[in-house]
Amino acid sequence: MSNFNIQSILRENIKNLTPYSSARHEFKGKASVFLDANENAYGSPLDKNFNRYPDPLQISVKEAISKIKGVPVANTFLGNGSDEAIDILIRAFCNPQHDNILILPPTYGMYEVAAAINDVEVKHVNLNSEYQLDLEAIAETIDEHTRIIFVCSPNNPTGNSIYREDIETLLANFNGLVVVDEAYINYSRQKSFIQELTEYGNLVVLQTLSKAWGLAGLRVGIAFASEEIIEVFNKIKPPYNINQSSQELALEGLQQVDMVNKWILETTLERDRLIEKLAELTFVEKIYPSDANFILVKTKDAISIYNHLADHEIIVRDRSKVSLCEGCLRITIGTPAENDLLLESLNNYK
Ligand code: PMP
């Protein structure tokens, strides 16, 4: 991307912003008495150092992520879930009532919600019948106020990965940010885009500890991008956006690579088994290929199947009212025992 310039799309008020700074973390000397942040010096009732504010830049957690992913700390932002990163991107680059973002439905709902909250227009270009990008329609829809395209790959709720060459086409031709949301990348047969950060200055890759890492409760999401974009994130984020407890526990969780890899393998094997078994059911019309830890299943009577499963205390996601997902249920891959219960319940349907 030769002529892409982050500053050209950054909102003026953000350019001139002086972020709230933590005096402690800016202090370069040696200190042992901390009377700078109005904390409770006597301690915490929890027998932990929770009376102190956490590291605003979460360096230890980022270093652990960097070791695993091979992306430098300077190219990493941590958010209170990747949802926070989505919100910050829109706030940084889209002027309310002036700029717009492009989303590619059916897709993850928070892009639209975050834009609506920030009073930013949302343009839509549906995925095609194979749930892939319609590049022609995208090119026609983008205008001079389009600042961000959100591409979810593997896509939620359809489960498929978006063709790499198509994302590369967007990156090479769009004069704004291309955000590739890889929340489900660990379950994918496709390679992550994090290796492309040096190639494309307009690329932001979102990942999260909420899925394969099994840490949804901690609320830790990751954005990988150029140093210039990471600086923008750091200007806007609340100073202590990842709490001390989440930082400590994320660091601990990130040591468990073997456990996580075992779960990923098991999930993908169970995904194959579920796809095979679901295909035998007469009321299942189509099972979409999945690179994620869920599958989209088109059925003859989604609502009634949903209710039948709910009667058996099994909750799946009804997507049957979503445009291009008519009749579909989105089913998360459970443990083998949970998947057996699902299959047993479906075998008893009608
Ligand atoms: N992106 C996608 C595609 C998702 O499905 C989700 C969660 N369902 C998120 C982002 C948000 O994840 P989190 O905020 O937990 O990191």
Short mmCIF file of C-alpha atoms in Angstrom, two decimals, residues 93 116 125 273:
data_model
loop_
_atom_site.label_atom_id
_atom_site.label_comp_id
_atom_site.label_asym_id
_atom_site.label_seq_id
_atom_site.Cartn_x
_atom_site.Cartn_y
_atom_site.Cartn_z
CA PHE A 93 -11.06 6.96 12.47
CA ALA A 116 -24.44 3.04 15.76
CA VAL A 125 -22.43 -5.36 1.05
CA ARG A 273 -18.02 -35.86 13.65
#
